[in-house]
Coordinates of C-alpha atoms in Angstrom, one line a residue:
X1 CA 4.3 -14.7 -76.9
X2 CA 3.0 -11.5 -75.2
X3 CA 0.5 -10.9 -72.6
X4 CA -2.9 -9.8 -74.5
X5 CA -6.0 -8.4 -73.5
X6 CA -8.0 -11.7 -73.4
X7 CA -5.3 -13.4 -71.5
X8 CA -6.1 -10.6 -68.7
X9 CA -9.9 -11.1 -69.0
X10 CA -9.2 -15.0 -68.4
X11 CA -7.3 -14.2 -65.2
X12 CA -9.9 -11.8 -64.0
X13 CA -12.5 -14.7 -64.7
X14 CA -10.3 -17.3 -62.7
X15 CA -9.7 -14.9 -60.0
X16 CA -13.8 -14.3 -59.9
X17 CA -14.2 -18.0 -59.9
X18 CA -12.6 -18.3 -56.5
X19 CA -15.5 -16.6 -54.9
X20 CA -18.2 -18.3 -57.3
X21 CA -16.9 -21.6 -56.0
X22 CA -18.2 -21.1 -52.7
X23 CA -21.8 -20.1 -54.0
X24 CA -21.7 -23.1 -56.5
X25 CA -20.6 -25.6 -53.7
X26 CA -23.3 -24.5 -51.2
X27 CA -26.1 -24.5 -53.8
X28 CA -25.2 -28.1 -54.7
X29 CA -24.4 -29.2 -51.5
X30 CA -27.7 -28.0 -49.7
X31 CA -30.1 -27.9 -52.5
X32 CA -29.0 -30.5 -54.7
X33 CA -29.1 -28.2 -57.5
X34 CA -27.0 -29.9 -60.1
X35 CA -28.0 -27.5 -62.8
X36 CA -25.4 -25.2 -61.6
X37 CA -22.6 -27.4 -62.1
X38 CA -22.8 -27.3 -66.1
X39 CA -22.4 -23.5 -66.3
X40 CA -19.9 -23.5 -63.6
X41 CA -17.8 -25.9 -65.4
X42 CA -18.2 -24.1 -68.7
X43 CA -17.4 -20.7 -67.2
X44 CA -14.0 -22.5 -65.8
X45 CA -13.2 -23.8 -69.4
X46 CA -13.6 -20.6 -71.2
X47 CA -11.6 -18.9 -68.5
X48 CA -8.7 -21.3 -68.9
X49 CA -8.9 -21.0 -72.6
X50 CA -8.8 -17.2 -72.7
X51 CA -5.8 -17.0 -70.0
X52 CA -3.9 -19.7 -71.9
X53 CA -4.6 -18.7 -75.5
X54 CA -1.7 -16.8 -77.6
X55 CA -3.8 -15.4 -80.1
X56 CA -3.9 -16.0 -83.7
X57 CA -0.8 -16.5 -85.7
X58 CA 0.9 -13.4 -87.0
X59 CA 2.4 -13.4 -90.4
X60 CA 6.0 -12.8 -90.1
X61 CA 7.2 -10.6 -93.2

């Protein structure tokens, strides 16, 4: 299993999520805006999927 372009995108998304975490936390803590939580969970889920996905199966001849 090799490292593919979508794995790189997933790792970049996870790295960017470290900074977004503070924005989401402050938004929920001070403003009680729970509508931000659902997109944040979806974002993390997509980033994890992309970073861990091995890609489509290749046919071996």
